[in-house]
CSV table of C-alpha atoms in Angstrom, one decimal:
chain,number,residue,atom,x,y,z
A,94,GLY,CA,26.1,-12.0,23.6
A,95,GLN,CA,25.4,-8.1,23.1
A,96,SER,CA,24.8,-5.4,25.2
A,97,LEU,CA,24.7,-1.7,25.3
A,98,GLU,CA,24.7,0.0,28.8
A,99,GLN,CA,23.0,3.1,29.4
A,100,PRO,CA,22.7,5.0,32.7
A,101,SER,CA,18.6,4.6,33.1
A,102,GLU,CA,18.0,8.2,34.4
A,103,VAL,CA,19.7,11.4,34.0
A,104,THR,CA,18.3,14.9,35.4
A,105,ALA,CA,19.3,18.2,35.0
A,106,VAL,CA,17.8,22.1,35.0
A,107,GLU,CA,17.1,24.3,31.7
A,108,GLY,CA,19.6,25.8,30.4
A,109,ALA,CA,22.6,23.4,31.2
A,110,ILE,CA,24.8,20.8,29.2
A,111,VAL,CA,24.2,16.9,29.7
A,112,GLN,CA,26.2,14.0,28.8
A,113,ILE,CA,24.7,10.3,28.8
A,114,ASN,CA,26.8,7.4,27.7
A,115,CYS,CA,26.7,4.7,26.5
A,116,THR,CA,29.0,1.3,26.3
A,117,TYR,CA,29.0,-1.2,24.5
A,118,GLN,CA,30.0,-5.0,23.8
A,119,THR,CA,28.3,-6.4,20.2
A,120,SER,CA,29.5,-9.0,17.1
A,121,GLY,CA,30.7,-6.4,15.0
A,122,PHE,CA,30.6,-2.4,14.7
A,123,TYR,CA,29.3,-0.4,12.2
A,124,GLY,CA,28.1,2.7,13.7
A,125,LEU,CA,27.3,4.4,16.9
A,126,SER,CA,22.9,5.9,16.4
A,127,TRP,CA,21.3,8.0,19.3
A,128,TYR,CA,17.4,8.1,19.2
A,129,GLN,CA,15.0,10.4,21.5
A,130,GLN,CA,11.3,8.9,22.3
A,131,HIS,CA,9.1,10.8,23.9
A,132,ASP,CA,6.9,9.5,26.2
A,133,GLY,CA,3.8,7.8,23.5
A,134,GLY,CA,6.1,9.1,20.5
A,135,ALA,CA,8.0,6.6,18.4
A,136,PRO,CA,11.8,7.1,18.5
A,137,THR,CA,13.8,9.2,15.9
A,138,PHE,CA,16.8,9.6,15.2
A,139,LEU,CA,19.1,12.1,16.4
A,140,SER,CA,22.8,11.9,15.2
A,141,TYR,CA,24.9,8.9,14.1
A,142,ASN,CA,28.9,8.1,14.3
A,143,ALA,CA,30.5,6.0,12.2
A,144,LEU,CA,34.4,7.2,12.9
A,145,ASP,CA,36.1,8.0,16.2
A,146,GLY,CA,35.4,11.6,17.4
A,147,LEU,CA,32.6,14.5,17.7
A,148,GLU,CA,30.1,14.8,15.5
A,149,GLU,CA,28.0,18.2,16.1
A,150,THR,CA,23.9,18.4,15.2
A,151,GLY,CA,23.0,21.9,16.6
A,152,ARG,CA,22.7,21.9,20.1
A,153,PHE,CA,23.4,18.2,20.2
A,154,SER,CA,26.8,16.4,19.8
A,155,SER,CA,27.7,13.0,19.7
A,156,PHE,CA,31.3,11.3,20.0
A,157,LEU,CA,32.4,8.3,19.7
A,158,SER,CA,35.4,6.2,20.9
A,159,ARG,CA,36.1,2.7,19.2
A,160,SER,CA,39.0,1.4,20.5
A,161,ASP,CA,37.1,1.8,24.4
A,162,SER,CA,33.2,0.6,22.6
A,163,TYR,CA,32.2,3.7,23.9
A,164,GLY,CA,30.4,6.5,23.2
A,165,TYR,CA,28.1,9.8,24.9
A,166,LEU,CA,25.5,12.3,23.1
A,167,LEU,CA,25.8,15.8,25.1
A,168,LEU,CA,23.0,18.0,24.8
A,169,GLN,CA,23.8,21.8,25.6
A,170,GLU,CA,21.4,24.7,26.4
A,171,LEU,CA,18.5,21.8,27.3
A,172,GLN,CA,14.9,23.0,27.3
A,173,MET,CA,11.8,21.2,28.8
A,174,LYS,CA,11.0,19.3,25.7
A,175,ASP,CA,14.4,17.6,25.8
A,176,SER,CA,12.6,16.0,28.4
A,177,ALA,CA,12.8,12.4,27.0
A,178,SER,CA,14.1,8.9,26.6
A,179,TYR,CA,17.9,8.6,25.0
A,180,PHE,CA,18.9,5.2,23.0
A,181,CYS,CA,22.1,4.4,21.7
A,182,ALA,CA,22.1,1.8,19.1
A,183,VAL,CA,25.0,-0.5,17.3
A,184,ARG,CA,24.4,-1.9,14.1
A,185,ASP,CA,26.1,-5.4,14.5
A,186,ASN,CA,27.8,-8.1,12.1
A,187,THR,CA,24.3,-9.6,11.0
A,188,ASP,CA,23.2,-6.3,10.1
A,189,LYS,CA,20.7,-5.7,13.2
A,190,LEU,CA,20.3,-2.3,15.0
A,191,ILE,CA,20.4,-3.2,18.4
A,192,PHE,CA,19.1,-0.6,20.8
A,193,GLY,CA,20.8,-0.1,24.3
A,194,THR,CA,19.0,-0.3,27.6
A,195,GLY,CA,17.6,3.4,27.2
A,196,THR,CA,18.1,6.8,29.6
A,197,ARG,CA,15.2,8.7,30.7
A,198,LEU,CA,16.1,12.3,30.6
A,199,GLN,CA,13.9,14.9,32.9
A,200,VAL,CA,14.6,18.8,32.4
A,201,PHE,CA,13.7,21.1,35.3
A,202,PRO,CA,12.4,24.2,34.9
B,683,ASP,CA,6.7,12.2,2.1
B,684,THR,CA,9.4,11.4,4.8
B,685,GLU,CA,7.0,9.3,6.7
B,686,VAL,CA,6.2,5.9,7.9
B,687,THR,CA,2.4,5.3,8.6
B,688,GLN,CA,1.1,2.3,10.6
B,689,THR,CA,-2.2,1.3,11.2
B,690,PRO,CA,-4.4,0.8,13.4
B,691,LYS,CA,-2.8,3.2,15.9
B,692,HIS,CA,-4.6,1.1,19.1
B,693,LEU,CA,-6.6,-2.5,19.0
B,694,VAL,CA,-7.4,-4.8,21.1
B,695,MET,CA,-7.7,-8.7,20.4
B,696,GLY,CA,-8.9,-11.6,22.3
B,697,MET,CA,-6.7,-14.7,22.6
B,698,THR,CA,-8.7,-16.6,19.5
B,699,ASN,CA,-8.6,-13.4,17.0
B,700,LYS,CA,-6.8,-12.9,14.0
B,701,LYS,CA,-5.7,-9.4,13.1
B,702,SER,CA,-2.9,-7.5,11.3
B,703,LEU,CA,-1.2,-4.6,11.5
B,704,LYS,CA,-0.4,-2.4,8.5
B,705,CYS,CA,2.6,-0.2,7.5
B,706,GLU,CA,3.8,1.9,4.6
B,707,GLN,CA,6.5,3.8,3.4
B,708,HIS,CA,7.6,5.8,0.7
B,709,MET,CA,10.7,7.2,0.7
B,710,GLY,CA,12.4,4.5,-1.5
B,711,HIS,CA,13.6,2.3,1.6
B,712,ARG,CA,14.5,-1.1,0.7
B,713,ALA,CA,14.4,-1.9,4.3
B,714,MET,CA,11.6,-2.3,6.6
B,715,TYR,CA,11.1,-3.3,10.1
B,716,TRP,CA,8.8,-4.6,12.8
B,717,TYR,CA,10.3,-4.3,16.3
B,718,LYS,CA,8.4,-4.5,19.8
B,719,GLN,CA,8.6,-2.3,23.0
B,720,LYS,CA,7.2,-3.1,26.0
B,721,ALA,CA,6.9,-0.3,28.7
B,722,LYS,CA,10.0,1.4,29.9
B,723,LYS,CA,11.7,-0.9,27.7
B,724,PRO,CA,14.1,-0.7,24.5
B,725,PRO,CA,12.8,-1.5,21.1
B,726,GLU,CA,12.7,-5.2,20.2
B,727,LEU,CA,14.0,-6.8,16.9
B,728,MET,CA,11.8,-8.5,15.7
B,729,PHE,CA,11.9,-8.7,11.7
B,730,VAL,CA,13.7,-7.5,9.1
B,731,TYR,CA,13.5,-7.3,5.5
B,732,SER,CA,15.6,-6.3,2.7
B,733,TYR,CA,15.0,-6.3,-0.9
B,734,GLU,CA,11.4,-7.8,-0.2
B,735,LYS,CA,12.9,-10.6,1.2
B,736,LEU,CA,13.4,-11.6,4.9
B,737,SER,CA,16.5,-11.4,6.2
B,738,ILE,CA,16.4,-11.9,9.7
B,739,ASN,CA,13.6,-13.1,12.0
B,740,GLU,CA,14.8,-12.5,15.7
B,741,SER,CA,13.3,-16.4,16.6
B,742,VAL,CA,10.3,-14.9,17.0
B,743,PRO,CA,7.1,-17.0,18.1
B,744,SER,CA,4.9,-18.4,14.7
B,745,ARG,CA,1.9,-16.6,16.2
B,746,PHE,CA,3.6,-13.5,14.7
B,747,SER,CA,3.4,-13.6,10.5
B,748,PRO,CA,5.0,-11.3,8.9
B,749,GLU,CA,4.6,-10.3,4.8
B,750,CYS,CA,5.6,-7.8,2.8
B,751,PRO,CA,3.5,-7.4,-0.1
B,752,ASN,CA,5.5,-5.0,-2.4
B,753,SER,CA,8.9,-2.4,-1.7
B,754,SER,CA,6.0,0.5,0.2
B,755,LEU,CA,4.4,-2.4,2.5
B,756,LEU,CA,5.1,-4.5,4.8
B,757,ASN,CA,2.5,-5.7,7.3
B,758,LEU,CA,2.5,-8.5,10.8
B,759,HIS,CA,-0.4,-10.9,11.1
B,760,LEU,CA,-1.4,-11.7,14.5
B,761,HIS,CA,-3.1,-14.9,15.8
B,762,ALA,CA,-3.4,-16.6,18.8
B,763,LEU,CA,-1.8,-14.0,21.0
B,764,GLN,CA,-1.3,-14.5,24.4
B,765,PRO,CA,-1.1,-11.2,27.1
B,766,GLU,CA,2.0,-11.4,26.9
B,767,ASP,CA,2.1,-10.1,23.5
B,768,SER,CA,0.8,-7.0,24.5
B,769,ALA,CA,3.3,-4.0,23.8
B,770,LEU,CA,3.5,-0.8,20.9
B,771,TYR,CA,5.0,-2.7,17.8
B,772,LEU,CA,6.8,-0.1,15.8
B,773,CYS,CA,7.6,0.0,12.0
B,774,ALA,CA,10.4,1.1,10.7
B,775,SER,CA,12.6,1.8,7.3
B,776,SER,CA,16.0,2.4,6.1
B,777,HIS,CA,18.3,2.2,3.5
B,778,THR,CA,19.6,-0.9,3.0
B,779,GLY,CA,22.9,-2.5,5.1
B,780,GLY,CA,26.9,-1.2,4.3
B,781,SER,CA,25.8,1.9,4.2
B,782,SER,CA,25.2,5.0,6.7
B,783,GLY,CA,21.9,5.4,6.4
B,784,ALA,CA,21.4,2.4,7.3
B,785,ASN,CA,21.5,3.3,10.5
B,786,VAL,CA,18.8,6.2,10.2
B,787,LEU,CA,15.7,4.3,10.7
B,788,THR,CA,12.1,5.8,10.1
B,789,PHE,CA,9.6,4.7,12.7
B,790,GLY,CA,6.4,4.9,12.1
B,791,ALA,CA,4.1,6.1,15.5
B,792,GLY,CA,3.6,2.5,16.4
B,793,SER,CA,0.5,-0.2,16.6
B,794,ARG,CA,-0.1,-0.1,21.0
B,795,LEU,CA,-1.6,-3.8,21.4
B,796,THR,CA,-3.9,-5.1,23.9
B,797,VAL,CA,-4.3,-8.5,24.1
B,798,LEU,CA,-7.3,-9.8,26.4
């Protein structure tokens, strides 16, 4: 079967750095994406990796290692508004975007 | 216009009712999706339309019937639902597969469905 595993919850304080990991096992691989979802809101796209390495977008960075079937989202200079759920997602060889189990990030003052 | 608009925002229906969820986008995306999301769970793919044709149906019960009247509109017709179908139904759109843009989904705000 297909699976994308993430830690269920991560906590941190404002200004800190946090890393959310994602390990995947899918039928084919056409990129790893990250989405943020605030309570009651819709998922919004954050970042995408097609190739190995680090992609940086402002305070957020995303990393991919295809040989390890592993990626992570790095959030720097955490702010209260970063408290949300974060999902990794993989596009498989049937063109489906499969979402990970999700990580709830709580940022404390 | 970089939005996906879903209506209604909230819907309460009985198990014998027939209702529809509607979704609209004007970003020129040719792939549109329905996802179902339960509380504290990831979105689960239901249907994918590519160039107005149903390309993926994730073995969804027939009480859910999708329709794509044109490249901007996507409907989900609901009939004889069960209480366990209560969830947030998310519509999304993207560029079509084979491009990096296909990994970037733009989601609507969702329709929260309660089945009594």
